[in-house]
Amino acid sequence: LDRRGGRYSCSGTPANGWVRWREHDWSADAVQQLRGTVPMPRTGAAATNGHCLRAVHAPVLAGVAAPARVIALLRGFMHTGADGQPRIARAAQFFAVQAGLAQLRRIDTQGCRGRGLVQLAAGAGMALTWHWLVQHVQRDPWLRHCRVLLVQECPAVTPLPATRGEPALSPGRRLAAFMADGRGCTLQTTPGTLQAWLRRRDAGHDGDDLIVLVD
């Protein structure tokens, strides 16, 4: 915390890795209004610009530091990368996952699950957003039966182990098996493999339990 306002990160993160928290309806006017409503403690402590530091930090105190929000972040939005560095979700990632889950839980008048698009700006951390979204889908009692297909140009897919002397399944056969009976599972594939399956498929995919994430 400093006079520029609050930032947050995981413990041990370098200073240049700390980020600001912005609510999904953030605006300069809303932040100014929030700062104006913060109760001022009668301690006489003030920043150089004449504003109480508590008011300067109002956005982060009302956002990432709110009790319910910080508990949600600690329980479901922490990840330790291959480099051993723990990471916590940025605001855009957190709200993207929340928006995606809300849309998937919505059922229309025909009884079909909601469809939608989650779009993040370049550099917003799509890989971790995928990770947290899939993690929450698998934990949600209303969604954990769903199959999740990750479509990426160069996926890091580990071939399924061979059984009874049979060779490992090819990407196409793996996708066909997933489409036929993959409820509750996650598969990563390429656009080419998906297009090939669409051309060869014998029947359409029934139901609304398929969640497709495309980078």
Coordinates of C-alpha atoms in Angstrom, one line a residue:
L1 CA 0.0 0.0 0.0
D2 CA 1.3 3.5 -0.9
R3 CA 0.0 6.9 -1.8
R4 CA -0.8 5.7 -5.4
G5 CA -3.4 3.4 -4.1
G6 CA -3.5 -0.3 -3.2
R7 CA -2.1 -3.2 -5.1
Y8 CA -2.0 -6.9 -4.3
S9 CA -0.1 -10.1 -5.1
C10 CA 1.0 -13.4 -3.7
S11 CA 3.6 -13.5 -0.9
G12 CA 7.1 -13.2 -2.4
T13 CA 6.1 -11.6 -5.7
P14 CA 8.5 -9.0 -7.0
A15 CA 7.4 -5.4 -6.8
N16 CA 6.8 -5.2 -10.6
G17 CA 4.4 -8.1 -10.3
W18 CA 1.9 -6.4 -8.0
V19 CA -1.4 -5.4 -9.8
R20 CA -4.4 -3.2 -9.1
W21 CA -7.9 -4.5 -8.5
R22 CA -10.7 -3.0 -10.6
E23 CA -14.3 -4.0 -10.2
H24 CA -16.1 -5.0 -13.5
D25 CA -18.0 -1.7 -13.5
W26 CA -15.0 0.4 -12.7
S27 CA -14.9 4.1 -13.6
A28 CA -13.0 7.1 -12.4
D29 CA -16.3 8.7 -11.2
A30 CA -17.3 5.5 -9.3
V31 CA -13.8 5.4 -7.6
Q32 CA -14.0 9.0 -6.6
Q33 CA -17.5 8.5 -5.2
L34 CA -16.2 5.5 -3.2
R35 CA -13.3 7.4 -1.8
G36 CA -15.7 10.2 -0.7
T37 CA -17.9 7.8 1.3
V38 CA -15.1 6.2 3.3
P39 CA -15.3 7.1 6.9
M40 CA -12.3 9.1 8.1
P41 CA -10.7 8.0 11.3
R42 CA -10.0 10.8 13.8
T43 CA -6.3 10.2 14.0
G44 CA -5.1 13.2 12.1
A45 CA -3.0 10.9 9.8
A46 CA -3.2 12.2 6.3
A47 CA -1.3 11.7 3.1
T48 CA 0.7 14.5 1.4
N49 CA -2.2 15.3 -0.9
G50 CA -4.4 15.9 2.1
H51 CA -6.5 12.8 1.7
C52 CA -6.6 10.0 4.3
L53 CA -4.7 7.0 3.1
R54 CA -7.7 4.9 3.8
A55 CA -9.7 6.8 1.2
V56 CA -6.8 6.4 -1.3
H57 CA -6.9 2.7 -0.8
A58 CA -10.8 2.5 -0.9
P59 CA -10.9 0.6 -4.2
V60 CA -8.7 -2.2 -3.1
L61 CA -10.3 -2.3 0.4
A62 CA -13.8 -2.6 -1.1
G63 CA -12.7 -5.0 -3.8
V64 CA -9.9 -7.5 -3.4
A65 CA -9.6 -7.0 0.4
A66 CA -13.4 -7.4 1.1
P67 CA -13.7 -10.5 3.3
A68 CA -15.9 -12.6 1.0
R69 CA -13.7 -11.6 -2.0
V70 CA -10.4 -12.5 -0.4
I71 CA -11.7 -15.8 0.8
A72 CA -12.9 -16.6 -2.8
L73 CA -9.5 -15.7 -4.2
L74 CA -7.6 -17.8 -1.6
R75 CA -9.9 -20.8 -2.1
G76 CA -10.3 -20.9 -5.9
F77 CA -7.9 -18.5 -7.6
M78 CA -4.4 -19.4 -6.5
H79 CA -2.0 -21.3 -8.7
T80 CA 1.7 -22.3 -8.4
G81 CA 3.4 -22.3 -11.8
A82 CA 6.2 -24.6 -13.0
D83 CA 8.7 -22.0 -11.9
G84 CA 7.5 -22.4 -8.3
Q85 CA 6.0 -18.8 -8.3
P86 CA 2.5 -18.7 -6.7
R87 CA 0.0 -16.6 -8.7
I88 CA -3.3 -15.1 -7.8
A89 CA -6.0 -14.1 -10.2
R90 CA -6.2 -10.6 -11.6
A91 CA -9.5 -8.8 -11.6
A92 CA -10.2 -9.5 -15.3
Q93 CA -9.5 -13.2 -14.8
F94 CA -11.7 -13.4 -11.7
F95 CA -14.6 -11.7 -13.3
A96 CA -14.3 -13.6 -16.5
V97 CA -14.6 -16.9 -14.6
Q98 CA -17.6 -15.6 -12.6
A99 CA -19.3 -14.4 -15.8
G100 CA -18.7 -17.7 -17.5
L101 CA -20.0 -19.7 -14.6
A102 CA -23.1 -17.5 -14.3
Q103 CA -23.9 -17.9 -18.0
L104 CA -23.4 -21.7 -17.9
R105 CA -25.8 -22.0 -14.9
R106 CA -28.5 -20.0 -16.7
I107 CA -31.3 -22.2 -18.2
D108 CA -33.5 -20.7 -21.0
T109 CA -37.2 -21.2 -21.5
Q110 CA -36.5 -24.3 -23.7
G111 CA -34.5 -25.9 -20.9
C112 CA -31.2 -25.3 -22.6
R113 CA -28.0 -24.2 -20.9
G114 CA -26.9 -20.6 -21.5
R115 CA -24.4 -19.9 -24.3
G116 CA -22.0 -17.0 -24.4
L117 CA -18.6 -15.6 -25.1
V118 CA -15.9 -14.7 -22.7
Q119 CA -13.3 -12.4 -24.3
L120 CA -10.1 -11.2 -22.7
A121 CA -7.6 -8.7 -24.0
A122 CA -4.2 -9.8 -25.1
G123 CA -1.9 -10.3 -22.1
A124 CA -4.8 -10.8 -19.6
G125 CA -3.7 -14.4 -18.8
M126 CA -6.0 -16.7 -20.8
A127 CA -4.2 -19.9 -19.8
L128 CA -4.8 -19.3 -16.1
T129 CA -8.3 -18.1 -16.8
W130 CA -8.9 -21.5 -18.5
H131 CA -7.4 -23.3 -15.6
W132 CA -9.6 -21.6 -13.0
L133 CA -12.8 -21.8 -15.1
V134 CA -12.3 -25.6 -15.7
Q135 CA -11.5 -26.0 -12.0
H136 CA -14.7 -24.3 -10.9
V137 CA -16.8 -26.1 -13.5
Q138 CA -15.6 -29.5 -12.1
R139 CA -16.4 -28.4 -8.5
D140 CA -19.8 -26.9 -9.3
P141 CA -22.6 -29.4 -8.5
W142 CA -24.7 -28.1 -11.4
L143 CA -21.8 -28.2 -13.9
R144 CA -19.3 -30.9 -12.9
H145 CA -21.0 -33.5 -15.3
C146 CA -20.2 -31.2 -18.2
R147 CA -17.4 -32.1 -20.7
V148 CA -14.9 -29.4 -21.4
L149 CA -13.1 -29.2 -24.7
L150 CA -10.0 -26.9 -24.9
V151 CA -9.1 -26.0 -28.5
Q152 CA -5.6 -24.7 -28.9
E153 CA -3.2 -24.6 -31.8
C154 CA -0.4 -26.6 -30.0
P155 CA -1.9 -28.4 -27.0
A156 CA 0.3 -30.1 -24.5
V157 CA -1.7 -33.4 -24.6
T158 CA -0.3 -36.5 -23.0
P159 CA -1.3 -39.6 -25.1
L160 CA -3.6 -42.0 -23.3
P161 CA -1.8 -45.1 -22.1
A162 CA -2.1 -48.2 -24.2
T163 CA -4.1 -51.0 -22.8
R164 CA -3.9 -54.8 -23.5
G165 CA -1.2 -54.4 -26.0
E166 CA -3.1 -51.8 -28.1
P167 CA -1.3 -48.6 -29.3
A168 CA -2.1 -45.3 -27.7
L169 CA -5.2 -43.5 -29.2
S170 CA -4.6 -41.0 -32.0
P171 CA -5.8 -37.4 -31.4
G172 CA -8.8 -38.0 -33.7
R173 CA -9.8 -41.2 -31.9
R174 CA -9.3 -39.5 -28.5
L175 CA -11.6 -36.7 -29.6
A176 CA -14.2 -39.2 -30.9
A177 CA -14.2 -41.1 -27.6
F178 CA -14.5 -37.9 -25.7
M179 CA -17.5 -36.7 -27.8
A180 CA -19.2 -40.1 -27.5
D181 CA -18.8 -40.5 -23.7
G182 CA -16.8 -37.8 -22.0
R183 CA -19.1 -36.5 -19.4
G184 CA -17.2 -34.9 -16.5
C185 CA -14.0 -35.0 -18.5
T186 CA -11.6 -32.4 -20.0
L187 CA -9.8 -32.8 -23.3
Q188 CA -7.3 -30.5 -25.1
T189 CA -7.2 -30.7 -28.9
T190 CA -6.3 -28.7 -32.0
P191 CA -8.6 -26.9 -34.5
G192 CA -7.5 -29.3 -37.2
T193 CA -8.5 -32.4 -35.2
L194 CA -11.8 -30.8 -34.3
Q195 CA -12.5 -29.9 -38.0
A196 CA -11.6 -33.4 -39.1
W197 CA -14.0 -34.9 -36.5
L198 CA -16.8 -32.5 -37.6
R199 CA -16.4 -33.7 -41.2
R200 CA -16.4 -37.4 -40.3
R201 CA -18.9 -37.6 -37.5
D202 CA -21.9 -39.9 -38.0
A203 CA -24.3 -38.0 -35.8
G204 CA -24.7 -34.7 -34.0
H205 CA -23.8 -34.2 -30.4
D206 CA -26.9 -34.4 -28.3
G207 CA -27.4 -32.4 -25.1
D208 CA -26.0 -29.1 -23.8
D209 CA -23.2 -30.5 -21.6
L210 CA -20.3 -29.6 -23.9
I211 CA -18.3 -26.5 -23.0
V212 CA -15.8 -25.4 -25.7
L213 CA -13.0 -23.0 -24.8
V214 CA -11.0 -21.6 -27.7
D215 CA -7.8 -19.6 -27.6

